[in-house]
GROMACS .gro file of C-alpha atoms in nm:
model
  358
    1MET     CA    1   5.220  10.694   5.690
    2ARG     CA    2   4.978  10.872   5.927
    3ARG     CA    3   4.695  10.629   5.846
    4PHE     CA    4   4.921  10.330   5.906
    5ILE     CA    5   5.042  10.472   6.238
    6MET     CA    6   4.687  10.537   6.360
    7ILE     CA    7   4.592  10.177   6.282
    8ALA     CA    8   4.903  10.055   6.459
    9ILE     CA    9   4.830  10.263   6.770
   10ALA     CA   10   4.474  10.134   6.782
   11LEU     CA   11   4.595   9.777   6.764
   12LEU     CA   12   4.862   9.840   7.026
   13THR     CA   13   4.591   9.974   7.257
   14VAL     CA   14   4.409   9.645   7.213
   15ALA     CA   15   4.737   9.467   7.268
   16CYS     CA   16   4.773   9.636   7.606
   17SER     CA   17   4.493   9.411   7.725
   18ALA     CA   18   4.594   9.111   7.513
   19PRO     CA   19   4.929   9.174   7.340
   20ALA     CA   20   5.038   8.987   7.034
   21ALA     CA   21   5.230   8.683   7.144
   22GLN     CA   22   5.575   8.605   7.024
   23PRO     CA   23   5.497   8.470   6.677
   24THR     CA   24   5.488   8.091   6.677
   25ALA     CA   25   5.241   7.813   6.627
   26ALA     CA   26   5.037   7.767   6.942
   27PRO     CA   27   4.983   7.413   7.073
   28ALA     CA   28   4.637   7.265   7.081
   29ALA     CA   29   4.599   7.335   7.450
   30ALA     CA   30   4.781   7.572   7.682
   31PRO     CA   31   5.038   7.385   7.895
   32LYS     CA   32   5.012   7.385   8.270
   33PRO     CA   33   5.246   7.585   8.493
   34THR     CA   34   5.587   7.426   8.511
   35THR     CA   35   5.784   7.321   8.812
   36ALA     CA   36   6.090   7.102   8.809
   37PRO     CA   37   6.032   6.725   8.764
   38ALA     CA   38   6.079   6.525   9.081
   39ALA     CA   39   6.390   6.357   8.947
   40ALA     CA   40   6.545   6.657   8.776
   41PRO     CA   41   6.926   6.635   8.787
   42THR     CA   42   7.105   6.894   8.994
   43THR     CA   43   7.464   6.938   8.882
   44ALA     CA   44   7.527   7.302   8.968
   45PRO     CA   45   7.721   7.379   9.287
   46ALA     CA   46   7.540   7.564   9.561
   47ALA     CA   47   7.567   7.942   9.560
   48ALA     CA   48   7.828   8.082   9.798
   49ALA     CA   49   7.574   8.268  10.009
   50LYS     CA   50   7.276   8.036   9.993
   51PRO     CA   51   7.001   8.162  10.223
   52SER     CA   52   6.878   7.935  10.498
   53GLY     CA   53   6.520   7.850  10.583
   54PRO     CA   54   6.228   7.754  10.361
   55PRO     CA   55   6.276   7.834   9.991
   56ASP     CA   56   6.117   8.149   9.854
   57LYS     CA   57   5.831   8.064   9.621
   58VAL     CA   58   5.827   8.277   9.305
   59LYS     CA   59   5.648   8.265   8.971
   60LEU     CA   60   5.788   8.354   8.630
   61GLN     CA   61   5.542   8.453   8.357
   62LEU     CA   62   5.654   8.368   8.003
   63LYS     CA   63   5.560   8.576   7.700
   64TRP     CA   64   5.452   8.265   7.512
   65VAL     CA   65   5.446   7.887   7.543
   66PRO     CA   66   5.751   7.682   7.650
   67GLN     CA   67   6.009   7.671   7.372
   68ALA     CA   68   6.380   7.743   7.321
   69GLN     CA   69   6.302   8.115   7.323
   70PHE     CA   70   6.294   8.073   7.703
   71ALA     CA   71   6.549   7.793   7.734
   72GLY     CA   72   6.764   7.954   8.004
   73TYR     CA   73   6.484   7.952   8.260
   74PHE     CA   74   6.398   7.588   8.200
   75VAL     CA   75   6.765   7.492   8.220
   76ALA     CA   76   6.794   7.679   8.552
   77LEU     CA   77   6.485   7.498   8.678
   78ASP     CA   78   6.586   7.155   8.552
   79LYS     CA   79   6.947   7.168   8.669
   80GLY     CA   80   6.860   7.301   9.012
   81TYR     CA   81   7.013   7.647   8.977
   82TYR     CA   82   6.704   7.803   9.134
   83LYS     CA   83   6.708   7.546   9.409
   84ASP     CA   84   7.073   7.632   9.477
   85GLU     CA   85   6.959   7.990   9.537
   86ASN     CA   86   6.688   7.866   9.778
   87LEU     CA   87   6.413   7.943   9.530
   88ASP     CA   88   6.106   7.736   9.448
   89VAL     CA   89   6.023   7.859   9.096
   90GLU     CA   90   5.707   7.797   8.898
   91ILE     CA   91   5.714   7.888   8.528
   92LEU     CA   92   5.379   8.002   8.390
   93PRO     CA   93   5.316   7.960   8.014
   94GLY     CA   94   5.204   8.264   7.819
   95GLY     CA   95   4.945   8.298   7.547
   96PRO     CA   96   4.745   8.547   7.341
   97ASP     CA   97   4.520   8.638   7.634
   98ILE     CA   98   4.794   8.672   7.895
   99VAL     CA   99   4.952   9.013   7.957
  100SER     CA  100   5.285   8.973   8.135
  101GLU     CA  101   5.286   9.323   8.281
  102GLN     CA  102   4.940   9.287   8.429
  103GLN     CA  103   5.032   8.949   8.574
  104VAL     CA  104   5.312   9.112   8.773
  105VAL     CA  105   5.114   9.418   8.880
  106ASN     CA  106   4.820   9.201   8.986
  107GLY     CA  107   5.045   8.972   9.190
  108GLN     CA  108   4.989   8.666   8.972
  109ALA     CA  109   5.363   8.652   8.891
  110ASP     CA  110   5.679   8.789   9.051
  111PHE     CA  111   5.886   8.811   8.734
  112ALA     CA  112   5.788   8.822   8.368
  113ILE     CA  113   5.912   8.857   8.011
  114ASP     CA  114   5.809   9.089   7.727
  115TRP     CA  115   5.950   9.289   7.438
  116VAL     CA  116   6.091   9.619   7.556
  117ALA     CA  117   5.859   9.837   7.345
  118SER     CA  118   5.552   9.674   7.500
  119PHE     CA  119   5.711   9.695   7.845
  120LEU     CA  120   5.771  10.068   7.794
  121ALA     CA  121   5.413  10.116   7.678
  122PHE     CA  122   5.285   9.976   8.007
  123ARG     CA  123   5.531  10.183   8.208
  124ASP     CA  124   5.409  10.486   8.014
  125LYS     CA  125   5.057  10.404   8.134
  126GLY     CA  126   5.178  10.416   8.493
  127LEU     CA  127   5.253  10.053   8.574
  128PRO     CA  128   5.545  10.050   8.824
  129LEU     CA  129   5.778   9.802   8.654
  130VAL     CA  130   6.156   9.774   8.614
  131ASP     CA  131   6.362   9.585   8.355
  132ILE     CA  132   6.605   9.387   8.574
  133SER     CA  133   6.781   9.198   8.294
  134GLN     CA  134   6.794   9.264   7.921
  135VAL     CA  135   6.831   8.906   7.804
  136TYR     CA  136   6.803   8.960   7.428
  137GLN     CA  137   7.070   9.203   7.309
  138SER     CA  138   6.947   9.252   6.954
  139SER     CA  139   6.633   9.217   6.745
  140GLY     CA  140   6.545   8.885   6.589
  141LEU     CA  141   6.273   9.038   6.370
  142MET     CA  142   6.325   9.052   5.996
  143LEU     CA  143   6.155   9.046   5.658
  144ILE     CA  144   6.205   8.749   5.431
  145SER     CA  145   6.137   8.719   5.060
  146LYS     CA  146   6.200   8.477   4.779
  147LYS     CA  147   6.481   8.585   4.551
  148SER     CA  148   6.244   8.560   4.257
  149THR     CA  149   6.063   8.873   4.385
  150GLY     CA  150   6.371   9.088   4.328
  151ILE     CA  151   6.377   9.216   4.687
  152ASN     CA  152   6.751   9.217   4.742
  153LYS     CA  153   6.768   9.513   4.981
  154ALA     CA  154   6.536   9.729   5.187
  155GLU     CA  155   6.492   9.987   4.911
  156ASP     CA  156   6.345   9.715   4.689
  157LEU     CA  157   6.036   9.690   4.912
  158LYS     CA  158   5.880   9.985   4.730
  159GLY     CA  159   5.579   9.871   4.531
  160LYS     CA  160   5.579   9.525   4.689
  161SER     CA  161   5.324   9.343   4.903
  162VAL     CA  162   5.468   9.313   5.254
  163GLY     CA  163   5.330   9.118   5.550
  164VAL     CA  164   5.357   9.304   5.879
  165TRP     CA  165   5.270   9.189   6.231
  166TYR     CA  166   5.061   9.443   6.420
  167GLY     CA  167   4.977   9.462   6.789
  168GLY     CA  168   5.313   9.608   6.892
  169ASN     CA  169   5.541   9.424   6.649
  170GLU     CA  170   5.515   9.675   6.363
  171PHE     CA  171   5.731   9.961   6.487
  172GLU     CA  172   6.062   9.842   6.344
  173PHE     CA  173   5.889   9.826   6.006
  174LEU     CA  174   5.758  10.180   6.054
  175ALA     CA  175   6.103  10.301   6.154
  176LEU     CA  176   6.252  10.142   5.841
  177MET     CA  177   5.989  10.308   5.623
  178ASP     CA  178   6.067  10.642   5.788
  179LYS     CA  179   6.439  10.591   5.728
  180LEU     CA  180   6.379  10.512   5.360
  181GLY     CA  181   6.130  10.794   5.316
  182TYR     CA  182   5.855  10.552   5.211
  183ASP     CA  183   5.488  10.599   5.296
  184PRO     CA  184   5.348  10.255   5.383
  185ASP     CA  185   4.999  10.376   5.287
  186LYS     CA  186   5.107  10.468   4.935
  187ASP     CA  187   5.443  10.318   4.843
  188LEU     CA  188   5.376   9.958   4.948
  189ASN     CA  189   5.090   9.714   4.977
  190VAL     CA  190   5.102   9.640   5.350
  191ILE     CA  191   4.921   9.322   5.451
  192LYS     CA  192   4.823   9.245   5.809
  193GLN     CA  193   5.007   8.920   5.866
  194GLY     CA  194   4.879   8.648   6.096
  195PHE     CA  195   5.103   8.416   6.293
  196THR     CA  196   5.137   8.163   6.014
  197MET     CA  197   5.366   8.158   5.713
  198ASP     CA  198   5.107   7.993   5.485
  199PRO     CA  199   5.020   8.316   5.294
  200PHE     CA  200   5.388   8.376   5.222
  201LEU     CA  201   5.441   8.018   5.113
  202ALA     CA  202   5.134   8.045   4.889
  203GLY     CA  203   5.271   8.359   4.722
  204GLN     CA  204   5.007   8.591   4.866
  205MET     CA  205   5.274   8.834   4.986
  206GLU     CA  206   5.616   8.906   4.840
  207ALA     CA  207   5.783   8.973   5.175
  208ALA     CA  208   5.680   8.852   5.518
  209SER     CA  209   5.769   8.918   5.879
  210ALA     CA  210   5.964   8.644   6.051
  211MET     CA  211   6.177   8.584   6.359
  212THR     CA  212   6.528   8.456   6.302
  213TYR     CA  213   6.463   8.175   6.548
  214ASN     CA  214   6.113   8.070   6.446
  215GLU     CA  215   5.924   8.160   6.128
  216TYR     CA  216   6.236   8.159   5.910
  217ASN     CA  217   6.290   7.799   6.018
  218VAL     CA  218   5.923   7.719   5.954
  219VAL     CA  219   5.968   7.834   5.593
  220VAL     CA  220   6.285   7.630   5.550
  221GLU     CA  221   6.126   7.326   5.712
  222SER     CA  222   5.839   7.357   5.463
  223GLY     CA  223   6.084   7.281   5.184
  224VAL     CA  224   6.207   7.624   5.071
  225ASN     CA  225   6.581   7.624   5.006
  226PRO     CA  226   6.759   7.888   5.218
  227ASN     CA  227   6.958   7.979   4.907
  228ASP     CA  228   6.631   8.091   4.748
  229LEU     CA  229   6.556   8.340   5.025
  230ASN     CA  230   6.665   8.695   5.095
  231VAL     CA  231   6.643   8.852   5.440
  232ILE     CA  232   6.627   9.212   5.559
  233ARG     CA  233   6.723   9.229   5.927
  234TYR     CA  234   6.595   9.534   6.109
  235SER     CA  235   6.903   9.530   6.330
  236ASP     CA  236   7.126   9.556   6.022
  237GLU     CA  237   6.918   9.853   5.904
  238GLY     CA  238   6.979  10.039   6.230
  239VAL     CA  239   6.615  10.024   6.346
  240GLY     CA  240   6.622   9.706   6.554
  241MET     CA  241   6.436   9.725   6.886
  242LEU     CA  242   6.517   9.527   7.199
  243GLU     CA  243   6.302   9.223   7.257
  244ASP     CA  244   6.279   8.973   7.545
  245ASN     CA  245   6.365   9.126   7.880
  246LEU     CA  246   6.309   9.015   8.240
  247PHE     CA  247   6.119   9.252   8.464
  248ALA     CA  248   5.969   9.285   8.811
  249SER     CA  249   5.768   9.539   9.005
  250GLU     CA  250   5.938   9.844   9.151
  251THR     CA  251   5.823   9.725   9.494
  252MET     CA  252   5.993   9.387   9.449
  253VAL     CA  253   6.318   9.554   9.345
  254LYS     CA  254   6.313   9.797   9.637
  255THR     CA  255   6.196   9.566   9.914
  256LYS     CA  256   6.345   9.229   9.813
  257PRO     CA  257   6.669   9.301   9.626
  258ASP     CA  258   6.832   8.983   9.760
  259LEU     CA  259   6.553   8.768   9.616
  260VAL     CA  260   6.575   8.951   9.284
  261GLN     CA  261   6.952   8.901   9.278
  262ARG     CA  262   6.921   8.529   9.345
  263PHE     CA  263   6.657   8.483   9.077
  264VAL     CA  264   6.851   8.680   8.816
  265ARG     CA  265   7.178   8.506   8.903
  266ALA     CA  266   7.027   8.160   8.863
  267SER     CA  267   6.845   8.262   8.543
  268MET     CA  268   7.156   8.405   8.378
  269LYS     CA  269   7.348   8.093   8.479
  270GLY     CA  270   7.076   7.892   8.311
  271TRP     CA  271   7.113   8.098   7.995
  272GLN     CA  272   7.491   8.058   7.991
  273THR     CA  273   7.454   7.683   8.029
  274ALA     CA  274   7.193   7.674   7.751
  275ILE     CA  275   7.425   7.863   7.517
  276ASP     CA  276   7.726   7.645   7.606
  277ASP     CA  277   7.533   7.317   7.572
  278GLN     CA  278   7.259   7.382   7.322
  279ALA     CA  279   7.180   7.016   7.260
  280GLY     CA  280   7.138   6.964   7.633
  281ALA     CA  281   6.914   7.270   7.654
  282VAL     CA  282   6.690   7.135   7.376
  283THR     CA  283   6.663   6.803   7.557
  284ILE     CA  284   6.541   6.991   7.863
  285ILE     CA  285   6.300   7.209   7.665
  286MET     CA  286   6.138   6.905   7.508
  287LYS     CA  287   6.034   6.791   7.857
  288TYR     CA  288   5.818   7.100   7.894
  289VAL     CA  289   5.670   7.167   7.550
  290GLU     CA  290   5.313   7.066   7.473
  291PRO     CA  291   5.334   6.713   7.326
  292GLY     CA  292   5.309   6.717   6.949
  293SER     CA  293   5.344   7.096   6.919
  294THR     CA  294   5.704   7.103   6.797
  295THR     CA  295   6.005   6.890   6.706
  296VAL     CA  296   6.359   6.848   6.830
  297ASP     CA  297   6.492   6.980   6.499
  298HIS     CA  298   6.282   7.298   6.520
  299GLN     CA  299   6.384   7.364   6.880
  300THR     CA  300   6.750   7.296   6.792
  301ARG     CA  301   6.740   7.561   6.518
  302MET     CA  302   6.556   7.798   6.751
  303MET     CA  303   6.812   7.750   7.026
  304SER     CA  304   7.097   7.822   6.784
  305GLU     CA  305   6.942   8.152   6.673
  306VAL     CA  306   6.834   8.255   7.024
  307ALA     CA  307   7.193   8.208   7.145
  308LYS     CA  308   7.309   8.465   6.886
  309LEU     CA  309   7.060   8.723   7.016
  310ILE     CA  310   7.153   8.671   7.382
  311SER     CA  311   7.529   8.653   7.342
  312PRO     CA  312   7.616   8.821   7.009
  313PRO     CA  313   7.972   8.816   6.873
  314GLY     CA  314   8.197   9.056   7.060
  315MET     CA  315   7.999   9.061   7.382
  316ALA     CA  316   8.224   9.022   7.685
  317SER     CA  317   8.202   8.707   7.892
  318GLY     CA  318   7.970   8.731   8.190
  319LYS     CA  319   7.765   9.016   8.044
  320ILE     CA  320   7.448   8.822   7.968
  321GLY     CA  321   7.151   9.033   8.068
  322VAL     CA  322   7.329   9.370   8.079
  323MET     CA  323   7.130   9.653   7.923
  324ASP     CA  324   7.322   9.848   7.659
  325ALA     CA  325   7.237  10.218   7.695
  326GLY     CA  326   7.263  10.283   7.322
  327ARG     CA  327   7.029  10.000   7.226
  328PHE     CA  328   6.782  10.110   7.491
  329LYS     CA  329   6.789  10.463   7.352
  330THR     CA  330   6.724  10.338   6.998
  331THR     CA  331   6.428  10.133   7.118
  332ALA     CA  332   6.286  10.414   7.332
  333ASP     CA  333   6.334  10.674   7.058
  334ILE     CA  334   6.145  10.463   6.803
  335ALA     CA  335   5.873  10.395   7.060
  336LEU     CA  336   5.835  10.770   7.119
  337LYS     CA  337   5.844  10.864   6.750
  338PHE     CA  338   5.561  10.627   6.666
  339HIS     CA  339   5.354  10.702   6.976
  340VAL     CA  340   5.404  10.373   7.157
  341ILE     CA  341   5.486  10.596   7.454
  342SER     CA  342   5.367  10.950   7.515
  343ALA     CA  343   5.684  11.087   7.676
  344PRO     CA  344   6.056  11.003   7.660
  345ALA     CA  345   6.145  10.694   7.861
  346ASP     CA  346   6.367  10.763   8.162
  347PRO     CA  347   6.653  10.510   8.152
  348ALA     CA  348   6.721  10.547   8.526
  349LYS     CA  349   6.366  10.441   8.606
  350SER     CA  350   6.305  10.196   8.321
  351TYR     CA  351   6.590   9.955   8.382
  352THR     CA  352   6.874   9.863   8.616
  353ASN     CA  353   7.197   9.672   8.567
  354ASP     CA  354   7.243   9.625   8.942
  355PHE     CA  355   7.161   9.255   8.924
  356VAL     CA  356   7.361   9.152   8.618
  357GLY     CA  357   7.715   9.153   8.486
  358HIS     CA  358   7.886   9.049   8.809
   0.00000   0.00000   0.00000
């Protein structure tokens, strides 16, 4: 276990300058920053307290390229929700060499998205950032295997070859190993998995890392029958970590709370609309994706799974983006245990629910 953790920490350190992107197939060329099309329909009513004067120009930095993972922001842009809040929003695509946290600190973006563990790692290094909306309420990371391997439950991973994403995405796996009492250096054959499912499809690993909304669908789309697959969801095992958030600088939150409120309000409205009209959201997303990089069917499946992570069963209406204290604690505790952060994360300084849930 110690050897695996040291490798993971080393890779996370590298990731702090170029973090692993949300696993997906990258398009041939990075798309350009996105602003709303000239003829984008605006159906949303104006906000009750719409500011007067020139619109505030703000930039949102994505974690990865445009896709349904970020649908709510594109819906808000396309339907004019940002415009209704007197905001002129530009959405910047992410990529393997783009660090969201550094983009905000350096003034290249006003708002950005990352997984919470990575966000906490940068805060731990002294970057003055605040989570202003916890968009994803549960983890979409899981391990998938073919039923023929006999991996029917987490305990069956012992002695198997398992693909694991490094660079900050491995800590749920480590937490699961710790829970089971397995040493990943001795009890399993851990394989550093790239962001492609080809090795899994070729039988080079018996279990592979996958996101509910992306790689799982890639495997199914390749011709594997879902009935022939088993899944181990980290969230079901009690070691799921929070993923996509929305954050800003401490200075922005303190000095421009009205702007932050307007941006969050429009964004959460965009997410609610995307969840309520998923087909419409996919139609909007397809306007912004790199041509030829994806399909309507793939984005439709992605949108369906993303909606479950943002608004899981039982979540009260109007609570999109609210940080759950228990889930934050689980994420922060795992981050501390496996040295993602050097000291316990202070909830009061790490996130705020002031801009969501009302």
